[in-house]
Structure formats: C-alpha cells, structure tokens
Coordinates of C-alpha atoms in Angstrom, one line a residue:
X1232 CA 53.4 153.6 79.2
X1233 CA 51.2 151.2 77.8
X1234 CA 53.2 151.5 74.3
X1235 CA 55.4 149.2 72.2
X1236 CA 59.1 150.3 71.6
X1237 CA 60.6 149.0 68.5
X1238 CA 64.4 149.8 67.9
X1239 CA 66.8 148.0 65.8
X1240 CA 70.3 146.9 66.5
X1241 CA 71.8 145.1 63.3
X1242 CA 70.4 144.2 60.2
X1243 CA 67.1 141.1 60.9
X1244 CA 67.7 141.8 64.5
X1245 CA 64.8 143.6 66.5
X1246 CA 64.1 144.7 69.7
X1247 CA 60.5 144.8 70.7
X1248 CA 60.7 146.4 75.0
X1249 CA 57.2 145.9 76.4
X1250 CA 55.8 148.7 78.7
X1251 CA 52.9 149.2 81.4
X1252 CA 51.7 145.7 80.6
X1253 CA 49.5 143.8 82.9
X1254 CA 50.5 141.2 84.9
X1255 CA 49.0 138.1 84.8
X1256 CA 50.9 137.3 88.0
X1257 CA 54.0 135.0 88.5
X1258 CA 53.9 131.3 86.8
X1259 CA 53.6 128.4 89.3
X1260 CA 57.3 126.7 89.8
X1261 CA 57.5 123.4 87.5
X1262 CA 58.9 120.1 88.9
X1263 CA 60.8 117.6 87.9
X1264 CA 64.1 119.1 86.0
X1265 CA 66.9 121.2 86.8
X1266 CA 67.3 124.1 88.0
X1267 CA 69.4 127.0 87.1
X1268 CA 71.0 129.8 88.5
X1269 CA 68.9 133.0 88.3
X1270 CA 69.8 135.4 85.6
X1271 CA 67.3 137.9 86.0
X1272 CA 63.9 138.4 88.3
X1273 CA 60.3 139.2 87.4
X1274 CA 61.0 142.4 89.4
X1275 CA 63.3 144.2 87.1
X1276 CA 62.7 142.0 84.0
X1277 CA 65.5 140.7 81.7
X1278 CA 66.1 140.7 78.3
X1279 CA 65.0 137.3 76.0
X1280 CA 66.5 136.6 72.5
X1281 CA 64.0 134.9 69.8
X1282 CA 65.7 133.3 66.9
X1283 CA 63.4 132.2 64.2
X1284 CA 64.5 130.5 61.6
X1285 CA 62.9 131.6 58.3
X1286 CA 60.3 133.9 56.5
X1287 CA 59.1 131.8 53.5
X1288 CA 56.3 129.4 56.0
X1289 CA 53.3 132.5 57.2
X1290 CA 53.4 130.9 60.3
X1291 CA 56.7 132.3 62.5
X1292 CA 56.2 136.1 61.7
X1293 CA 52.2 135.7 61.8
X1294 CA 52.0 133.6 64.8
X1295 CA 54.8 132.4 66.3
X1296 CA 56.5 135.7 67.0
X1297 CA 53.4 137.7 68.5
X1298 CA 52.6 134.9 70.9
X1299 CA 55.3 134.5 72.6
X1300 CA 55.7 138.2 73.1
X1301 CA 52.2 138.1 74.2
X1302 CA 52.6 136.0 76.8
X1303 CA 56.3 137.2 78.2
X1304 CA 54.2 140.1 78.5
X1305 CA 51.8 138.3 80.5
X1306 CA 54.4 136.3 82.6
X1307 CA 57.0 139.1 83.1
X1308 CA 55.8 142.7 82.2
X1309 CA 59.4 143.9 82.4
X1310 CA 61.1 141.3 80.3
X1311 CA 62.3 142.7 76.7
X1312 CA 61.9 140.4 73.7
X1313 CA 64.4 140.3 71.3
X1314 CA 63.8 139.3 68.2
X1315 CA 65.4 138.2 64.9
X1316 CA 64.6 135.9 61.6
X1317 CA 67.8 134.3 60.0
X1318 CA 65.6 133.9 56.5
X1319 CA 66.9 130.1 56.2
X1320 CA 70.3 131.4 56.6
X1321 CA 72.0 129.5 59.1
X1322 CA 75.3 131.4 59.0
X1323 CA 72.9 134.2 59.5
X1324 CA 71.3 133.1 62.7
X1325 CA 74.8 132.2 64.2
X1326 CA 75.4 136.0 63.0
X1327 CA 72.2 137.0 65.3
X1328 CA 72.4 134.6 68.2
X1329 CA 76.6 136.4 68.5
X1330 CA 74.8 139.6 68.3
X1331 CA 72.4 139.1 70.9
X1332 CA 75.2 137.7 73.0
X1333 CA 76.9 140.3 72.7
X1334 CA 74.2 142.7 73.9
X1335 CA 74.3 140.5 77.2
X1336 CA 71.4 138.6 76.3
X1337 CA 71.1 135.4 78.5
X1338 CA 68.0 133.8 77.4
X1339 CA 67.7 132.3 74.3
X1340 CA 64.5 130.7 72.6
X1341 CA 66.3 129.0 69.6
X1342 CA 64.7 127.6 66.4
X1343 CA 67.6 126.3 64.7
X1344 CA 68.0 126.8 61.2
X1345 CA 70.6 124.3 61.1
X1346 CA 69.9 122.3 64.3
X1347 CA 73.3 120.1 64.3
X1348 CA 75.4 123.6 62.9
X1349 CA 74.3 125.7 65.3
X1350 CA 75.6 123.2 68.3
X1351 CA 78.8 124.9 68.8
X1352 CA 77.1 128.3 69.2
X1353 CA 75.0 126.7 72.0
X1354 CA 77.6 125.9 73.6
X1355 CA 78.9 129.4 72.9
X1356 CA 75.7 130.4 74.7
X1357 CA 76.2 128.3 77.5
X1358 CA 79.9 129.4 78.2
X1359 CA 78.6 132.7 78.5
X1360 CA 76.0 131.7 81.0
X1361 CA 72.9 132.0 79.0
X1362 CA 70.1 129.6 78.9
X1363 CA 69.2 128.4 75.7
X1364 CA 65.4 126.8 75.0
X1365 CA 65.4 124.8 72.0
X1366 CA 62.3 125.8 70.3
X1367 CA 60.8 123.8 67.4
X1368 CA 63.2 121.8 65.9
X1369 CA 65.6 120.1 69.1
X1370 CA 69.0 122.5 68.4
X1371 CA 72.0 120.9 69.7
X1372 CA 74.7 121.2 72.4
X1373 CA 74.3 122.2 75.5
X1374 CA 70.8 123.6 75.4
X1375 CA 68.4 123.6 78.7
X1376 CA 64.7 122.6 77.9
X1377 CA 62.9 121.8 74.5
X1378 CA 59.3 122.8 73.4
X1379 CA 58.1 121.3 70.2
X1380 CA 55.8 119.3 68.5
X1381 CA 55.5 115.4 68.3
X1382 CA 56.8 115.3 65.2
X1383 CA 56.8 111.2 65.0
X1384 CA 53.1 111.7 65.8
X1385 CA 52.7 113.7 62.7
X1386 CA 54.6 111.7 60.7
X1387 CA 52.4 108.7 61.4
X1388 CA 49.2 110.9 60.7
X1389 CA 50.6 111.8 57.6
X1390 CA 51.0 107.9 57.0
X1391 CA 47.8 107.1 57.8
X1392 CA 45.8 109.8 55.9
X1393 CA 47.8 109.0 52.7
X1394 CA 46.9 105.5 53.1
X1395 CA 43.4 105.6 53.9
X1396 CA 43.0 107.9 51.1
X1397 CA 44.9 105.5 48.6
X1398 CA 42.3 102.6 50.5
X1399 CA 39.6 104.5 48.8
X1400 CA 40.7 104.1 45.4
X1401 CA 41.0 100.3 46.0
X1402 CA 44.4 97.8 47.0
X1403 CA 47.4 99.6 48.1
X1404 CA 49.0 97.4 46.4
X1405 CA 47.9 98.3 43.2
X1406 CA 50.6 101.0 42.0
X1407 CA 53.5 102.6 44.2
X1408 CA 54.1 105.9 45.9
X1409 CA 56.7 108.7 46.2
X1410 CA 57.9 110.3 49.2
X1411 CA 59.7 113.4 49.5
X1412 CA 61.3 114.2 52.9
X1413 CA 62.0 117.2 54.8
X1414 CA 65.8 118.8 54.7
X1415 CA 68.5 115.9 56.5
X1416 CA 69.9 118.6 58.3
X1417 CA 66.3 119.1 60.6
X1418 CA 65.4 116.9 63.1
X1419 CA 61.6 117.4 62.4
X1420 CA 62.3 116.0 58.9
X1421 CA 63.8 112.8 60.3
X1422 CA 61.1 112.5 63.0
X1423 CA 58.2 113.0 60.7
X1424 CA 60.0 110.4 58.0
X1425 CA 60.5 107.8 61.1
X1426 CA 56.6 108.6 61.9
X1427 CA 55.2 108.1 58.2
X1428 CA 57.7 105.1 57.7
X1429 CA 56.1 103.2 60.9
X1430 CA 52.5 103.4 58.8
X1431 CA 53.5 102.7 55.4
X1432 CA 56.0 100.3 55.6
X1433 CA 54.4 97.1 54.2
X1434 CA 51.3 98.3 53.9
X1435 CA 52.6 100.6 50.5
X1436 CA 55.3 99.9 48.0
X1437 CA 57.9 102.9 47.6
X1438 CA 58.6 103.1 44.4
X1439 CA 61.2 106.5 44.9
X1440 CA 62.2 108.2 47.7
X1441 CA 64.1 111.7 48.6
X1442 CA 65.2 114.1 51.2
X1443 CA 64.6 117.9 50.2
X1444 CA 67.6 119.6 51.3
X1445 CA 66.3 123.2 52.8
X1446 CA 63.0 121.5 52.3
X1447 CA 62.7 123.7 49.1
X1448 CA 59.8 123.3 46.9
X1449 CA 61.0 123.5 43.6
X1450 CA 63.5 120.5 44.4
X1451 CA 60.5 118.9 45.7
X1452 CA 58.5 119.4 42.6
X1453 CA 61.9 118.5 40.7
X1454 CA 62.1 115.1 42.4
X1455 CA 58.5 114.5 41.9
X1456 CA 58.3 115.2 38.0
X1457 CA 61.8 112.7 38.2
X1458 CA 59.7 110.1 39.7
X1459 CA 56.7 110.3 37.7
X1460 CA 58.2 109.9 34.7
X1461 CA 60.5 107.4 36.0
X1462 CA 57.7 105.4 37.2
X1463 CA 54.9 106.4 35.2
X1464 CA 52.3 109.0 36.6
X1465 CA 49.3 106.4 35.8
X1466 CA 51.6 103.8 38.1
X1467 CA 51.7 106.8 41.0
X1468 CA 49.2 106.5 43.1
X1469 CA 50.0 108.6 46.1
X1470 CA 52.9 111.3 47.4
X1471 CA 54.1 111.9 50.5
X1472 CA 55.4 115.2 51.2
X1473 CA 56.7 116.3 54.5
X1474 CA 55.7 120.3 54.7
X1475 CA 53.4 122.1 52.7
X1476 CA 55.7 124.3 51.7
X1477 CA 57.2 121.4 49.7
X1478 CA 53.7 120.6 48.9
X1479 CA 52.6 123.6 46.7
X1480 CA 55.9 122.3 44.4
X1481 CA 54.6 119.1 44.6
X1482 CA 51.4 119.5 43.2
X1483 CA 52.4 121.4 40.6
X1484 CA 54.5 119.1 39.5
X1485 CA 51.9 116.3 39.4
X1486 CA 49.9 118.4 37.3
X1487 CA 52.2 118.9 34.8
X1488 CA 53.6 115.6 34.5
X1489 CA 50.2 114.3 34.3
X1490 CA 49.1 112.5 37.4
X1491 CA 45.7 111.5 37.8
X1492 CA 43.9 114.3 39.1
X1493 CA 43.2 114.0 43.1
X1494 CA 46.1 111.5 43.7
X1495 CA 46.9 111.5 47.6
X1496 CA 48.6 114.2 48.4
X1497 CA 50.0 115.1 52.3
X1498 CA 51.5 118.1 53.9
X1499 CA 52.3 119.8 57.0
X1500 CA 51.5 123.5 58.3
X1501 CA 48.4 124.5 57.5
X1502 CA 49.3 127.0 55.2
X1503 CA 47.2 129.0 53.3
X1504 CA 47.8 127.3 50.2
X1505 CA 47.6 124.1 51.3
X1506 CA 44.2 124.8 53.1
X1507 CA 42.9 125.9 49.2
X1508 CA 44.4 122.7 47.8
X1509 CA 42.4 121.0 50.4
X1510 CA 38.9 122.7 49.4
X1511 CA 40.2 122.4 45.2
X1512 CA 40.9 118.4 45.6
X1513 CA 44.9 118.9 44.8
X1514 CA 46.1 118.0 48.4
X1515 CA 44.9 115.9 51.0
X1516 CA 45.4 117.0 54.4
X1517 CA 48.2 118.9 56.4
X1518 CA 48.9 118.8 59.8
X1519 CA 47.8 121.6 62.2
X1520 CA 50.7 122.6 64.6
X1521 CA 48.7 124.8 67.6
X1522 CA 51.3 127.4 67.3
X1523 CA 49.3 129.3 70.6
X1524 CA 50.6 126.3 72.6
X1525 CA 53.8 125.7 72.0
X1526 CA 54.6 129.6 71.7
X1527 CA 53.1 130.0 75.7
X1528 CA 55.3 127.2 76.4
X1529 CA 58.5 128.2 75.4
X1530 CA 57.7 131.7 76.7
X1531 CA 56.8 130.1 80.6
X1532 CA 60.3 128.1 79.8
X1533 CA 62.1 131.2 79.5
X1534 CA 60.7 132.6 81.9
X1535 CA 61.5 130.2 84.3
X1536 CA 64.8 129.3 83.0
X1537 CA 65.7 133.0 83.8
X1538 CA 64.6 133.9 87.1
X1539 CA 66.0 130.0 88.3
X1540 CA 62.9 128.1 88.3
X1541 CA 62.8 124.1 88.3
X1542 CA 62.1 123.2 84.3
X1543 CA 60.2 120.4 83.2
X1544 CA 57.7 118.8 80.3
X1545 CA 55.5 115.8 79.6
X1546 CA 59.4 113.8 78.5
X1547 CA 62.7 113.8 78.3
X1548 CA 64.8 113.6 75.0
X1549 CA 68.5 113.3 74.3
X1550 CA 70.0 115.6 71.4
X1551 CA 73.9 113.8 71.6
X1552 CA 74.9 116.5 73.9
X1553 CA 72.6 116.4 77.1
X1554 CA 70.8 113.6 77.9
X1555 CA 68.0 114.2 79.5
X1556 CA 66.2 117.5 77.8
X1557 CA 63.3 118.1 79.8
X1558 CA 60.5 118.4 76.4
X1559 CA 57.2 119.5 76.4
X1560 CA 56.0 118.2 73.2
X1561 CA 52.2 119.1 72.0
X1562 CA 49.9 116.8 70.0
X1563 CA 49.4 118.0 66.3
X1564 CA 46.0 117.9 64.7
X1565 CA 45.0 116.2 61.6
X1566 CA 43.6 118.3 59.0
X1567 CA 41.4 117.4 55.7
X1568 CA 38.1 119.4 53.8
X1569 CA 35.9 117.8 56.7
X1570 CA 37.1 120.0 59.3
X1571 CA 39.3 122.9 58.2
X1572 CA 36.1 125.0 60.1
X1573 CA 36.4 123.4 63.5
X1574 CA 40.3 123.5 63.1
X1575 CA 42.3 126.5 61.6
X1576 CA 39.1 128.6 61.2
X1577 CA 38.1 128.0 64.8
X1578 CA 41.5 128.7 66.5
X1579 CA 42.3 131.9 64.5
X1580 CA 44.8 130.1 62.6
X1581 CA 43.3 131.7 59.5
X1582 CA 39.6 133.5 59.0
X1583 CA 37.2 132.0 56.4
X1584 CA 37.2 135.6 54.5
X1585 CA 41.2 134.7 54.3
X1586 CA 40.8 131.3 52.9
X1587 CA 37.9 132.1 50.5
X1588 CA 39.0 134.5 47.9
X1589 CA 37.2 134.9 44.8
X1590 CA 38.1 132.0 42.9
X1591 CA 37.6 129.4 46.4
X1592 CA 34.1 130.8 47.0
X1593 CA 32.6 128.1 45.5
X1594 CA 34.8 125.3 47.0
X1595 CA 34.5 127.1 50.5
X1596 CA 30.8 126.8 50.1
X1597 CA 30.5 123.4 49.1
X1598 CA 32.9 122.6 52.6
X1599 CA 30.5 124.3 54.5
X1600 CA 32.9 127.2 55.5
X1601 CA 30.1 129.9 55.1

C-alpha cells in the first residue's frame, strides 16, 4: 500500500486511486445548508471527479490539483480522485464531465470553463444523482455548494492599488486609463470588473474599455496598443487588467507602443511572471488567491456532499438556477514589491530560488528576497 495508482481512461482524463493513506479522522458535520442523500461512506470510499478548467495559468496543475487530492486523502483515505483539465476547451470539459458520468462518478468538483455553457450538463449531473461543487468560478444549474474566492473583493483591491499608485504620480485626473476585463462568459470576470468599477468610478476617467474574451493575452495586448494609440500613450496613465495572464500581453504592449515606463499596471494570480514584473517595475501588483484554502474546502465539501453531510459556508449566492448556494468564499491577498516575501514566498506559492533567476538577481536583492 502506501503507493499512488495512476491509470488513464480517455484522452485529459486521469485517475489518481489513493492507497494506505492516513486518516486524519472524519470532518465535523457543517450546519446550516442542505443536506443530501448519501452516495458513498468514509468506510468504503467513493470516487470524486475534478474538472479544471485550463493549463495555460501554473496555478491548477501546480497547486490546485495536488491539494485537494491531499486532503481527500486526509478526509477519506478510500476516496478516488478523478481528475481531468479541459485546456480552455469547454466542449472539452462537457466531453470529461460525460465521461466521468459515465464511469458512475457522483461527485463532482466543477471549475467551469464556460460557467453559463456548462449549466445543462449540471443538470445532467444532477439527473443522474451526482452532486456537483462549483469550484472557482460559480458554474450554473443545479449545482450543490460553491467554494471560491471574493472576487468583488479583488476587484476593488485591484481598484484601489491602481489608484493609489496613479495618486503618486499626482491628480487622477490628470490623463485617463484603460481597462481590460476578464472573458464575459466567467463570472469572476464580471465580479472582479463590478469590484474595480466600485473604486474607480469617479475617482478616474475611462478613457477605453474591453472584455477579453477567453481572457487571452494577446487580445489583451491587442486592445491595449488600440487604446494607446487611440488615446495617446503620454495621455495613459494607468491599465487595469483583470488576470495576469492578460497582464504579461499587456505590458508588452505598453512597451511597444511607448507608454511611460512604470505606468500602473494590475493583475491577478500571482504568477510567476507577474511576480518578476513586480520586482522589474513593469507591473504593479496581483492578487494572491490562497489556493491551500480554497482547495481543503472544496475537498471537505465533497466530502460531505457524498457521504450526506449538512453543507454550508460563510454565504449564500444565487447562480439563476438555485437560490440559495451555500458559498464559502476566502479573502484574497493584495500583492506588490513590499511583500511578495511575507506572501507567495512564505506560503510556498513559489520559492525565492524560483522567482530569482539570473537576470532578477539583482531586482530580488534590492526587494529584500535574499
């Protein structure tokens, strides 16, 4: 025992079956939602589908997808973890949630590619008595608990940090700034545009705006160099940018279109990048998402969700569908050159030896990060 057995059933679909691991004994009952009929027991163990949604952001193969195997390991030694990346194919996920149906799989932990498209597969789901926990982006239909971030939150740290770094430079109201938006299809993008909006709204003037469908960088950067020489790059004087990811396009887009060199930047993610733009000067800040945290709670969810436990979280949320969601949402964490050490570094998000390759050495010693 005491080994991990790693088969594969169709093509981004694996099976990871966890043996001999210790128990960490079974989780107290939560209060205060509903509860479902039992699908499985701690005893025997059962089998839970994770559907991620894409490959190109470090954090869901590095991070998300260990931790919540971790700790179903923890919480139910038996319990096999199935799990699949749909590559930001949502046609492909609907492809891998069938599958895992289909193997008699009835717990789902769902990070929607698509959260409105993948609604009728939820409800799929739910016909064939699974239970589905929305994980990271609020999937809809049917689905029976949510764990997340407070997007809005980060949204209106984004805000601020943009506009207290623009403060620095002198009146807000002195040039104009461009946002670019996450995908419209993702509920994160709308809740992190709602959050930023409630900050900068009268406080900034917008001089262009855009949503990044598939929150793709080079149609960031493509909206960006559009807007700076729309506007004029010397008349830019901050951009908003809803992921890192979208971030990295950004900036080099701003370089090449010839904005002022340090101009506000945001993100979101803590990549790796991003954390190096920090420490260069060519970003801002990002915001931290304590993967850890929400990975142990949708992994207790599950858990509980299968063997019939009572579900709750810090809030209920409506997705069109249901109501009354029960949502544990975790607080983000700002992130700037002041503290990458007592963030990322600290947690394990990324080591300092990561961060500081050859040509950051400098910049990583002049941040204090060795």
């Amino acid at each position: 025992m005491g080994r991990n057995l790693v088969r594969r059933l169709v093509p981004g679909v694996v099976v990871v079956v966890l043996l001999g691991l210790e128990s960490c004994g079974t989780a107290g009952q939560s209060g205060g939602g509903p509860t479902s009929v039992a699908v499985g027991s701690l005893s025997d163990g059962f089998t839970i589908g994770l559907l991620l949604p894409d490959a190109k952001a470090a954090r869901y193969e590095k991070f998300d997808r260990p931790y919540i195997i971790q700790r179903v390991a923890q919480l139910c030694p038996r319990c096999e973890v199935i799990h699949s990346n749909a590559g930001g194919d949502p046609k492909r996920q609907q492809r891998q949630l069938a599958s895992m149906l289909a193997d008699g799989v009835k717990v789902l932990i769902l990070d929607a590619v698509d959260a409105r498209g993948i609604a009728s597969w939820v409800a799929l789901a739910k016909n064939q008595g699974a239970r589905v926990v929305a994980y990271d982006r609020l999937a809809g239909g049917p689905v029976d608990a949510y764990t997340s971030f407070d997007n809005i939150q980060a949204g209106r740290m984004q805000g601020r940090s943009l506009l207290d770094a623009i403060r620095i430079g002198g009146d807000p109201r002195r040039g104009e700034i461009v946002m670019v938006n996450g995908s419209p299809a993702d509920q994160h993008a709308g809740d992190l545009k709602k959050g930023a909006h409630q900050v900068l709204d009268g406080q900034v003037t917008i001089g262009k705006e855009y949503d990044a469908p598939g929150w793709n960088p080079d149609r960031a950067g493509a909206a960006v160099n559009g807007a700076l020489t729309a506007l004029g790059a010397e008349r830019v004087i901050g951009v908003y940018a809803a992921s890192d990811v979208m971030a990295g396009g950004i900036a080099t887009a701003m370089r090449s279109a010839g904005a002022a060199r340090g101009t506000p930047l945001t993100g979101r993610g803590a990549e790796l990048d991003a954390v190096r733009r920090i420490l260069l000067g060519t970003q801002t800040m990002t915001v931290y998402l304590p993967i850890r945290s929400v990975a142990r709670s949708a992994a207790k969810i599950a858990i509980d969700l299968g063997v019939g436990r009572t579900v709750s979280g810090t809030t209920t949320l409506s997705n069109g569908t249901v109501t009354s969601i029960p949502a544990a949402m975790i607080a983000p964490i700002v992130v700037d050159r002041g503290n990458i050490k007592s963030t990322v570094i600290k947690d394990g998000y990324w080591t300092a030896a990561e961060i500081c390759a050859s040509q950051f050495r400098a910049a990583c010693r002049s941040a204090g990060l060795f």
